[in-house]
Short mmCIF file of C-alpha atoms in Angstrom, two decimals:
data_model
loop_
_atom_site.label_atom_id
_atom_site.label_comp_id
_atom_site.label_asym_id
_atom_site.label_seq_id
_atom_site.Cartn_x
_atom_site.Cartn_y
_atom_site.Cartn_z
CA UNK A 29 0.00 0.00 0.00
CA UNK A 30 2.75 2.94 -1.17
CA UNK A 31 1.66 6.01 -0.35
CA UNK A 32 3.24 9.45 -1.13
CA UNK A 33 2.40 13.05 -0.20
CA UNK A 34 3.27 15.28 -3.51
CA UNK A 35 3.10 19.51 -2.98
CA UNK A 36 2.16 21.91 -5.70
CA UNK A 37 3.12 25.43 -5.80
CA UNK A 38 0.94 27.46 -7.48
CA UNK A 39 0.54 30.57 -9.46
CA UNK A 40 -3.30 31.79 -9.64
CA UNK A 41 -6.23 30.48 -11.04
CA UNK A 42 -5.74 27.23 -13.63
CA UNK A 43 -4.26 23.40 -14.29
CA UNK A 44 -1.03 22.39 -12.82
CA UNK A 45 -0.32 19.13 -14.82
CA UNK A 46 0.78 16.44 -12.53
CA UNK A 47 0.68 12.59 -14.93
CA UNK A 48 4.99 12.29 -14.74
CA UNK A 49 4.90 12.45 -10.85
CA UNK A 50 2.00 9.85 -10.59
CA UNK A 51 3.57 8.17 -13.64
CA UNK A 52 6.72 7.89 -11.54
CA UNK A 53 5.19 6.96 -8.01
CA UNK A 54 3.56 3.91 -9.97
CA UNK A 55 6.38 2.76 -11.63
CA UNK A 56 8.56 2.97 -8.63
CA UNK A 57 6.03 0.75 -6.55
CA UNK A 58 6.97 -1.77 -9.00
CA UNK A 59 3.03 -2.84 -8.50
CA UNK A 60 1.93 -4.38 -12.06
CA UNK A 61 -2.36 -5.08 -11.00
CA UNK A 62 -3.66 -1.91 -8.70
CA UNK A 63 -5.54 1.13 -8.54
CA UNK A 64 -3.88 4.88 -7.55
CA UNK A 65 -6.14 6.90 -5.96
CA UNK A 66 -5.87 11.00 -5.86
CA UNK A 67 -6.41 12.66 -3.27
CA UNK A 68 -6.55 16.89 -2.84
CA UNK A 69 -6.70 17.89 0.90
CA UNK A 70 -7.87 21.18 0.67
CA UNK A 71 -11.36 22.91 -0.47
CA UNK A 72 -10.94 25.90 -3.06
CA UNK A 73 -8.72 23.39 -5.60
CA UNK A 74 -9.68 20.28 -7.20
CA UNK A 75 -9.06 17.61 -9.09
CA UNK A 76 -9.43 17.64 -13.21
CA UNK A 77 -8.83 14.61 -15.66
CA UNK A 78 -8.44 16.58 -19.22
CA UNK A 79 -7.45 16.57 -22.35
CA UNK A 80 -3.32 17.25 -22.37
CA UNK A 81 -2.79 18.22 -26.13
CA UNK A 82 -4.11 21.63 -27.37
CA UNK A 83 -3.39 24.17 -24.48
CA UNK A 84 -6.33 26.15 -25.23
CA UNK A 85 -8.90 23.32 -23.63
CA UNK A 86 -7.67 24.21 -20.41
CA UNK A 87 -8.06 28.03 -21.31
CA UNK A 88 -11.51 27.02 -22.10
CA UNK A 89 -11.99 25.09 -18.62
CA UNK A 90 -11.08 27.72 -16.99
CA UNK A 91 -13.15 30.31 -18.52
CA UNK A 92 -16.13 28.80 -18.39
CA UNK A 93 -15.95 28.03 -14.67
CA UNK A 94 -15.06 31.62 -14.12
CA UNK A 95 -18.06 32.55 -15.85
CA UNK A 96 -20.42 30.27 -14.14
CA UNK A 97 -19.00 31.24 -10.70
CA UNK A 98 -17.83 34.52 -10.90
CA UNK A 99 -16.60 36.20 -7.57
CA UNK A 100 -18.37 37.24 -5.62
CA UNK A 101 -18.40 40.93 -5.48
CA UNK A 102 -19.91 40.59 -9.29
CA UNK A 103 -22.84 42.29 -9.57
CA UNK A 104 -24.95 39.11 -9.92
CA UNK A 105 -23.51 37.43 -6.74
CA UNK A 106 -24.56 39.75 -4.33
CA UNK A 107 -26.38 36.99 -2.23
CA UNK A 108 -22.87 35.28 -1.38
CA UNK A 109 -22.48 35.75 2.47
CA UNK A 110 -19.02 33.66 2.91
CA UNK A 111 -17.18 36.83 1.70
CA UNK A 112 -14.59 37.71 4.81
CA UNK A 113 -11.89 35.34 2.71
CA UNK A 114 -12.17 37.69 -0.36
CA UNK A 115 -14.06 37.75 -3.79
CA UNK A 116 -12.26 34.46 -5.30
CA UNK A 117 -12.62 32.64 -1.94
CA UNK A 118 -16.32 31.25 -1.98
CA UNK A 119 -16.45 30.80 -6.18
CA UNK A 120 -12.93 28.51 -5.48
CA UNK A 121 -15.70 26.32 -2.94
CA UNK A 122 -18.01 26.31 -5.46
CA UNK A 123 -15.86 25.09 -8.40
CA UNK A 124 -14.37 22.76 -5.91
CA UNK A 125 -17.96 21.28 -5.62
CA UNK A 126 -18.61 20.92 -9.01
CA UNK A 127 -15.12 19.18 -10.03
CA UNK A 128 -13.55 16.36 -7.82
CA UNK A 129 -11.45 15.85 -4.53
CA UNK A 130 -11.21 12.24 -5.24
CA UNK A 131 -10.16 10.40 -8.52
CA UNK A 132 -9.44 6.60 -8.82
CA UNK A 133 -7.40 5.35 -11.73
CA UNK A 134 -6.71 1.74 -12.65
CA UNK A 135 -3.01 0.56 -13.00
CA UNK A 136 -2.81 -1.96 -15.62
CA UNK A 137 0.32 -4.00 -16.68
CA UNK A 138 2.15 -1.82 -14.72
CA UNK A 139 1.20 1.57 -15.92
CA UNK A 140 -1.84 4.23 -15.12
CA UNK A 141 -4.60 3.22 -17.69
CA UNK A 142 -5.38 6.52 -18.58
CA UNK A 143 -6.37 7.33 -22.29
CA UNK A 144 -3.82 8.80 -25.28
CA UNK A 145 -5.14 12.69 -24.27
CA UNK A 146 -6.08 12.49 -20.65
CA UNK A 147 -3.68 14.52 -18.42
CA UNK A 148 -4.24 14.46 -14.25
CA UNK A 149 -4.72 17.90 -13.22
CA UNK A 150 -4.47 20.17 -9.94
CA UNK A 151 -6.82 22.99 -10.99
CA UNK A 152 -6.60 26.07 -8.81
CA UNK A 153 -9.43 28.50 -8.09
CA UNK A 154 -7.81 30.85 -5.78
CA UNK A 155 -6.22 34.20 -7.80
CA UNK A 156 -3.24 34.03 -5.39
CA UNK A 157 -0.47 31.31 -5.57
CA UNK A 158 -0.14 28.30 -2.95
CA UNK A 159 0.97 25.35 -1.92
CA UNK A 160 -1.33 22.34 -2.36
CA UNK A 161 -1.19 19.06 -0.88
CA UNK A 162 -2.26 15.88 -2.97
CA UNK A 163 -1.91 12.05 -1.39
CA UNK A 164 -1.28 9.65 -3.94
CA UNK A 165 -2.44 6.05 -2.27
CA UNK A 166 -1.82 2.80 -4.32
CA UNK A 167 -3.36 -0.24 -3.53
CA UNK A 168 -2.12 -3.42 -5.11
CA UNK B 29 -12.71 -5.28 4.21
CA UNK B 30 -14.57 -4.45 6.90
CA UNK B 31 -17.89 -1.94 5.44
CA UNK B 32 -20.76 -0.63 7.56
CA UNK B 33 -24.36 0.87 5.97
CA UNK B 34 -24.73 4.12 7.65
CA UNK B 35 -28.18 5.33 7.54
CA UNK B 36 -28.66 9.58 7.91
CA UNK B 37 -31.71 11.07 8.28
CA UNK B 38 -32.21 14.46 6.48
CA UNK B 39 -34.30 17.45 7.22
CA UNK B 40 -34.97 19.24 3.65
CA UNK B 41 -32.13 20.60 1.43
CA UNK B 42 -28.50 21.34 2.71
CA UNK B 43 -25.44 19.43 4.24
CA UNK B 44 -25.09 17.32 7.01
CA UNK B 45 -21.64 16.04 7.99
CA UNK B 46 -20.66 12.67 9.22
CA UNK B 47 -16.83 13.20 9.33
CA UNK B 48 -17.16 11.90 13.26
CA UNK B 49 -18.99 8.74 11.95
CA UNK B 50 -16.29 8.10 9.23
CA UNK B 51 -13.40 8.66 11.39
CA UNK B 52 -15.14 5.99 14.23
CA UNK B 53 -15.43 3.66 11.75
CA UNK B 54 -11.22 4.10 10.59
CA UNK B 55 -10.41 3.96 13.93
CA UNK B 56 -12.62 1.01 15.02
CA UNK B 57 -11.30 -0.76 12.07
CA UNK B 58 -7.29 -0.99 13.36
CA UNK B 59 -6.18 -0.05 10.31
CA UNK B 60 -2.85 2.33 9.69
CA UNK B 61 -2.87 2.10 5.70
CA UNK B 62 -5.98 1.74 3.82
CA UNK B 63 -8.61 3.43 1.77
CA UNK B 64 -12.28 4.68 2.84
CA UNK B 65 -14.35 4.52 -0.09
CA UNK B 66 -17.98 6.22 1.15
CA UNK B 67 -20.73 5.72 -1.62
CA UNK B 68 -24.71 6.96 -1.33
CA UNK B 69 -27.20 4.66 -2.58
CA UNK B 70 -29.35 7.16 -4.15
CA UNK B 71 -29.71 9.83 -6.95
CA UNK B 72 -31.70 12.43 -5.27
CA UNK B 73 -29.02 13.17 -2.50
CA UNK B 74 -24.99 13.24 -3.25
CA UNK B 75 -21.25 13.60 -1.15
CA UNK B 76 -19.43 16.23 -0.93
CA UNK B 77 -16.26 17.18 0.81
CA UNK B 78 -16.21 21.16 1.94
CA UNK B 79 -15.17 23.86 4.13
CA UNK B 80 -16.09 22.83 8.09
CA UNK B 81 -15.21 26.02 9.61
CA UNK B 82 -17.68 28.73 8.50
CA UNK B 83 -21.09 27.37 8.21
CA UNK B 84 -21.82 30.42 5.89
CA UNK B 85 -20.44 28.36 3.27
CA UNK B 86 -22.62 25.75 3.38
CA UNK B 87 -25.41 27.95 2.98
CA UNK B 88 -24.19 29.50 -0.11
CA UNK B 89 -23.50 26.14 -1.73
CA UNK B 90 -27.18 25.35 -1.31
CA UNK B 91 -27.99 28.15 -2.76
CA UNK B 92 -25.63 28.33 -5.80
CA UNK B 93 -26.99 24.71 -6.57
CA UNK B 94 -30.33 26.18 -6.20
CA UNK B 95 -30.04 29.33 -8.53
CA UNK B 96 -28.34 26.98 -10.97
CA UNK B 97 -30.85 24.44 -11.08
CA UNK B 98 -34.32 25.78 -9.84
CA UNK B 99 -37.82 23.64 -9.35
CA UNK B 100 -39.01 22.48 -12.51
CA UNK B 101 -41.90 24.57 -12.13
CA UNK B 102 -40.02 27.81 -12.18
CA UNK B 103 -41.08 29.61 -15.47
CA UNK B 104 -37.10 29.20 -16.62
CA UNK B 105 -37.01 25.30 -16.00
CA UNK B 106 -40.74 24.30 -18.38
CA UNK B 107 -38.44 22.16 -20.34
CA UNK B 108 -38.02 19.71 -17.72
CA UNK B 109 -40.54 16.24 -18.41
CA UNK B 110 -39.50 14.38 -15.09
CA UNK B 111 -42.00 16.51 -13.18
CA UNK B 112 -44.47 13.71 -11.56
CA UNK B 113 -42.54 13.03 -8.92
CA UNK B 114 -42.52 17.14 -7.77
CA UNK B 115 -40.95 20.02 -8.65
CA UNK B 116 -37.96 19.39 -7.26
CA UNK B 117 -37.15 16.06 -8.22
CA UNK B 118 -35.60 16.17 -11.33
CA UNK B 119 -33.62 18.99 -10.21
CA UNK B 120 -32.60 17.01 -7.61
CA UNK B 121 -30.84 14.54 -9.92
CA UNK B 122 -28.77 17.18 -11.56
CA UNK B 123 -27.45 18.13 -8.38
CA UNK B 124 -26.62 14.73 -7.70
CA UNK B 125 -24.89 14.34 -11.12
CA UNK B 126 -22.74 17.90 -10.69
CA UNK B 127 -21.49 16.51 -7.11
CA UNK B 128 -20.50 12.99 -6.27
CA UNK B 129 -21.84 9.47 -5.78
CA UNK B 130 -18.55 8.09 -4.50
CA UNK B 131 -15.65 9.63 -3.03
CA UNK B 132 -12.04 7.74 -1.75
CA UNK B 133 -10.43 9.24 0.75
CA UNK B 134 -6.87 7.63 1.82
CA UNK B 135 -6.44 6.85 5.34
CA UNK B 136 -2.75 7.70 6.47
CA UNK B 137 -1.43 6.84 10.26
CA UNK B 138 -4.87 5.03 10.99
CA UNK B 139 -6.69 8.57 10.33
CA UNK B 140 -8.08 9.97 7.12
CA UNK B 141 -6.14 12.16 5.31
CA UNK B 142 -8.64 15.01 5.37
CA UNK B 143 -7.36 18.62 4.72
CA UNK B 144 -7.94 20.55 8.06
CA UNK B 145 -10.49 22.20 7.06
CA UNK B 146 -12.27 19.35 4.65
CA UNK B 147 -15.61 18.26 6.59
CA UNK B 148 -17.66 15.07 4.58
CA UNK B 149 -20.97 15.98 4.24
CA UNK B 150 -24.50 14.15 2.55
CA UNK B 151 -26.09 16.98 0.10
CA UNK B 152 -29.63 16.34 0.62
CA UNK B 153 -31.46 17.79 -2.94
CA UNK B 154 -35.08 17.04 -1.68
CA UNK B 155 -37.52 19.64 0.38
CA UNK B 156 -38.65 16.32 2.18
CA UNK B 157 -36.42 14.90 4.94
CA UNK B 158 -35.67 11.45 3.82
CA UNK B 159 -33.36 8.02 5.18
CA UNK B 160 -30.21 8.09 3.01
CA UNK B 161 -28.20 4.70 2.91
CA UNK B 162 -24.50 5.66 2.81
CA UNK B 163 -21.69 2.73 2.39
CA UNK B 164 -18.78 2.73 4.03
CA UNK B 165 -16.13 0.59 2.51
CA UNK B 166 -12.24 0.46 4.02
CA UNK B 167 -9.81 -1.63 2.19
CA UNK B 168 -6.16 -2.03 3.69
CA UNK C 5 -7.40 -7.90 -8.51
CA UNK C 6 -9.91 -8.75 -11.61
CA UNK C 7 -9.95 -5.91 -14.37
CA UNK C 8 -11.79 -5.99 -17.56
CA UNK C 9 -11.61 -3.44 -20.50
CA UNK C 10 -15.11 -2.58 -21.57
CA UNK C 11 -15.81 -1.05 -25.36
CA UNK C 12 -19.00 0.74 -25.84
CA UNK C 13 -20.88 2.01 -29.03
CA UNK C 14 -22.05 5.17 -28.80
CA UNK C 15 -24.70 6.92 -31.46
CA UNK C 16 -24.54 10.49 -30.49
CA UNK C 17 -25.11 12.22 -26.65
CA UNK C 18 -27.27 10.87 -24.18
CA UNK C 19 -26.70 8.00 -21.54
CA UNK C 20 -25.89 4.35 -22.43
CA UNK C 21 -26.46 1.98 -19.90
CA UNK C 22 -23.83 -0.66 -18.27
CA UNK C 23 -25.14 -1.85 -15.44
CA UNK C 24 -25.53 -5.41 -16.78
CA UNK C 25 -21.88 -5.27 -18.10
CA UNK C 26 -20.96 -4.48 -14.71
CA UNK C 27 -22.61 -6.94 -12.50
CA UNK C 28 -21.62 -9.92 -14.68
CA UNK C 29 -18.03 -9.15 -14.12
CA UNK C 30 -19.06 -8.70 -10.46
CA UNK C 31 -20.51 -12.17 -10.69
CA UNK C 32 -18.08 -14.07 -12.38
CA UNK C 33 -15.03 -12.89 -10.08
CA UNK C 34 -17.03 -14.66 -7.06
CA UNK C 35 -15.90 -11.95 -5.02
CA UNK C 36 -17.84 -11.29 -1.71
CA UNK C 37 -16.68 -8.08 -0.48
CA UNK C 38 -14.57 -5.81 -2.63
CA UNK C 39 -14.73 -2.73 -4.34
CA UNK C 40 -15.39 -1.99 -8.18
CA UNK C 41 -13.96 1.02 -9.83
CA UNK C 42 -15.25 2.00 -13.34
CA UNK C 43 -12.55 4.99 -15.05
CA UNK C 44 -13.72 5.92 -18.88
CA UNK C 45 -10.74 6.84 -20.39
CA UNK C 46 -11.68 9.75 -22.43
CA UNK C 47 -12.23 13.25 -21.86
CA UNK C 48 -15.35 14.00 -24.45
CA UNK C 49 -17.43 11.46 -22.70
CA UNK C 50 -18.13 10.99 -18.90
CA UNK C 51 -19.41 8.64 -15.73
CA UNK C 52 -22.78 8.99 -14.24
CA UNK C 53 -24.97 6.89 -11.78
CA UNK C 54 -28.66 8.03 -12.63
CA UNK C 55 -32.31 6.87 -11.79
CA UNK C 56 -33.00 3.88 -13.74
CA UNK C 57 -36.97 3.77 -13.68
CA UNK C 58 -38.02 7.03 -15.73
CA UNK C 59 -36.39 7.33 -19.05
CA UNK C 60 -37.21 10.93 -19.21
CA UNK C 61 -34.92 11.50 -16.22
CA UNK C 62 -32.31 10.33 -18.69
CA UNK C 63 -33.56 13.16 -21.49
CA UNK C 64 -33.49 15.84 -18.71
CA UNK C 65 -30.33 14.98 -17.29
CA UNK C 66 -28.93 15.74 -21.44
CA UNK C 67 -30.94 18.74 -21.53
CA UNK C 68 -29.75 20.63 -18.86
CA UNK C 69 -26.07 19.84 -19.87
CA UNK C 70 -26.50 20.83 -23.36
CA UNK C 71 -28.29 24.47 -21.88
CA UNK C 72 -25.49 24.89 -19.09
CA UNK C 73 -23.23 24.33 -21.96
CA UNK C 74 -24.27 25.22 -25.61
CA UNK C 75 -22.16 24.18 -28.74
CA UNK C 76 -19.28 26.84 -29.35
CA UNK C 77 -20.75 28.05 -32.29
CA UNK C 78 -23.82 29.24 -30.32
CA UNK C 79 -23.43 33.02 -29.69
CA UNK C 80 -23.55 32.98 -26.02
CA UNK C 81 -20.52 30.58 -26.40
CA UNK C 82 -17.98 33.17 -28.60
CA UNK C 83 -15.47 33.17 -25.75
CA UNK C 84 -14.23 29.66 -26.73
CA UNK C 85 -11.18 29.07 -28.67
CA UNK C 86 -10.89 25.46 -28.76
CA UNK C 87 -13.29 25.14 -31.41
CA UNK C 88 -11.27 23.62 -34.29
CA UNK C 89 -12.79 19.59 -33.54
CA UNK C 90 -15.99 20.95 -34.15
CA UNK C 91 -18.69 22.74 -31.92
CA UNK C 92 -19.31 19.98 -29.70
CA UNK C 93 -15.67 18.90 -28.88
CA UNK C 94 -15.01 22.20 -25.86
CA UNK C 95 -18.65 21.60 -24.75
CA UNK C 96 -18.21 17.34 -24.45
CA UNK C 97 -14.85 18.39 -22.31
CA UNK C 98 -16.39 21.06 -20.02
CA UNK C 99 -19.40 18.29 -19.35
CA UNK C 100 -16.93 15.82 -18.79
CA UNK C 101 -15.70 18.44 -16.33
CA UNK C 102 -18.59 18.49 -14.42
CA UNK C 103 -19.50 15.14 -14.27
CA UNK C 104 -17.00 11.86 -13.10
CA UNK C 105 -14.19 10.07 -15.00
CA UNK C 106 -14.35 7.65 -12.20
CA UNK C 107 -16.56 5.33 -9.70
CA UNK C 108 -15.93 3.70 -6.75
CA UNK C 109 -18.84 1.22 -6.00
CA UNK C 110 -18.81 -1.01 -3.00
CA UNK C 111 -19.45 -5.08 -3.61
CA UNK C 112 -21.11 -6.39 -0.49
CA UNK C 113 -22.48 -10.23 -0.48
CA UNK C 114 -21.03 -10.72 -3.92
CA UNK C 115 -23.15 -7.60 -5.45
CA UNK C 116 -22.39 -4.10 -6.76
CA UNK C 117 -24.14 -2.11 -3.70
CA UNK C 118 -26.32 0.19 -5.78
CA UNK C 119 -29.66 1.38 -4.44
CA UNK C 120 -32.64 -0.05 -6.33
CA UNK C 121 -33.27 3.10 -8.96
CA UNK C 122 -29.22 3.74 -9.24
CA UNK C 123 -28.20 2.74 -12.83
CA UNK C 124 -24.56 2.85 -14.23
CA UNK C 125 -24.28 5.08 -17.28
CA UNK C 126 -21.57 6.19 -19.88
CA UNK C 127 -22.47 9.81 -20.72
CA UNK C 128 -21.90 10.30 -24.57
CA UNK C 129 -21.07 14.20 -24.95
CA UNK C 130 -19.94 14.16 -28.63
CA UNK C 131 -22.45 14.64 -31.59
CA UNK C 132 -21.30 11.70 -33.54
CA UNK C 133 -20.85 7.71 -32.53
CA UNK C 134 -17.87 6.50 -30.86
CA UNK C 135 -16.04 3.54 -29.49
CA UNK C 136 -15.37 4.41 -25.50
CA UNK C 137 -13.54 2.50 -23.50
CA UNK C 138 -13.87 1.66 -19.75
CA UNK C 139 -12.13 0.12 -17.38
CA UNK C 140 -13.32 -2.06 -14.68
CA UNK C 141 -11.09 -3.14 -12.07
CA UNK C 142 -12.22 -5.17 -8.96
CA UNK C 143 -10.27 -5.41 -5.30
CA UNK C 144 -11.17 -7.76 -3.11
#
């Protein structure tokens, strides 16, 4: 049951690829058969599978949850009350909601069985930068 | 394997956590490495992991699910057809599909590896209270 | 540690249901108590556990995606720049987005533990047919 705790740094609102360091935590395991679960610990970031070729997806991603959660001293968000933490703090809670915390992904013959364009994602909803904590848990 | 059915009874819409029950049933368990899968048998309630600090945010996640998807008897909703069981049924199930059926959470030192402030809460989507079924399932 | 790769027709967006698929594979690994995970290994098509009695939940459920997010052509939609796979490709990601790339379902006494109206359903974002593939893998 390898288990590792991996720290992103951030820089604002968007995807921070992670694949090579689950990549590598699975291959180092040496576990052929298993399952790697994801794991964010925190509330205002999430999880994203998405497409890893054409840049402009994730621009796309982005935008459009900015758009249906906009912050929330936006005109049209005046009934927010969970405001003390700043504009982008309750939206981030929100977008955390509607993406995932959690994300199980089969390892077969050895290797993550994701398909030819998915990439594994941290996606950050808070404007300013941080450090994010993700356990990666293997079971065999 | 051990798994327990935990049974919550629900008041109308919002959140009601069961971290406490989750982490009893870890701890009960023995177990130092392992995964807690928790899964709801149902498709008019959902999980979600969130903020446990300020309860304000609760309340404005019930309410951004309920701006986004309104009763299907609001004027801006008459396209909905699932409408026998009450108006706020079938939005009901599209809250369910935007949050989660199943979360994993890894279990790390024979506690779950919850942020600090990540509280695991059942998203009840009906005006009725109800008995939800939850599943508790901890591999090691 | 059973897995089984899973191809699926699709004929356009809606929900295709796998529930059968699933269970036999359940059955015929004549495990007791275990846990099935179901990852679709795509990121134009999605995961969704959905009421199984009412077909027109099923229509609904594909409504209110394809409102919450129009084709990029539409003119609410200019914003988008990944548009070059066709109108429907940004869209099929974003409700992939929203919506799971993976399932964790609990097997107690040898069956998937799914509440009696909970079906298991690929969700087919992309205007034309494809072949999907999903992976089911099985710990006991």
């Amino acid at each position: 049951m390898p288990q590792q705790m991996l720290t992103m740094t951030t820089r604002g609102q968007g995807l921070y690829e992670f694949t090579d360091k689950a990549d590598a935590f699975v291959e180092q395991s040496g576990i052929e058969t298993g399952l790697l679960t994801v794991f964010v610990r925190h509330t205002s970031c999430s999880l994203i599978i998405q497409e890893n070729a054409d840049p402009d997806v994730q621009t796309d991603l982005k935008n459009f949850f900015s758009r249906l959660v906009p912050p929330s001293n936006d005109p049209s968000m005046r009934w927010m009350i969970h405001t003390t933490e700043g504009p982008d703090d309750m939206p981030a809670h929100v977008k955390s909601a509607l993406t995932q915390v959690s994300l199980g992904i089969p390892v077969v013959g050895g290797r993550l069985a994701l398909g030819t364009w998915q990439g594994l994602y941290l996606f950050e909803h808070r404007e300013r930068g941080h450090q994010r904590q993700i356990v990666l848990h293997l079971s065999s």
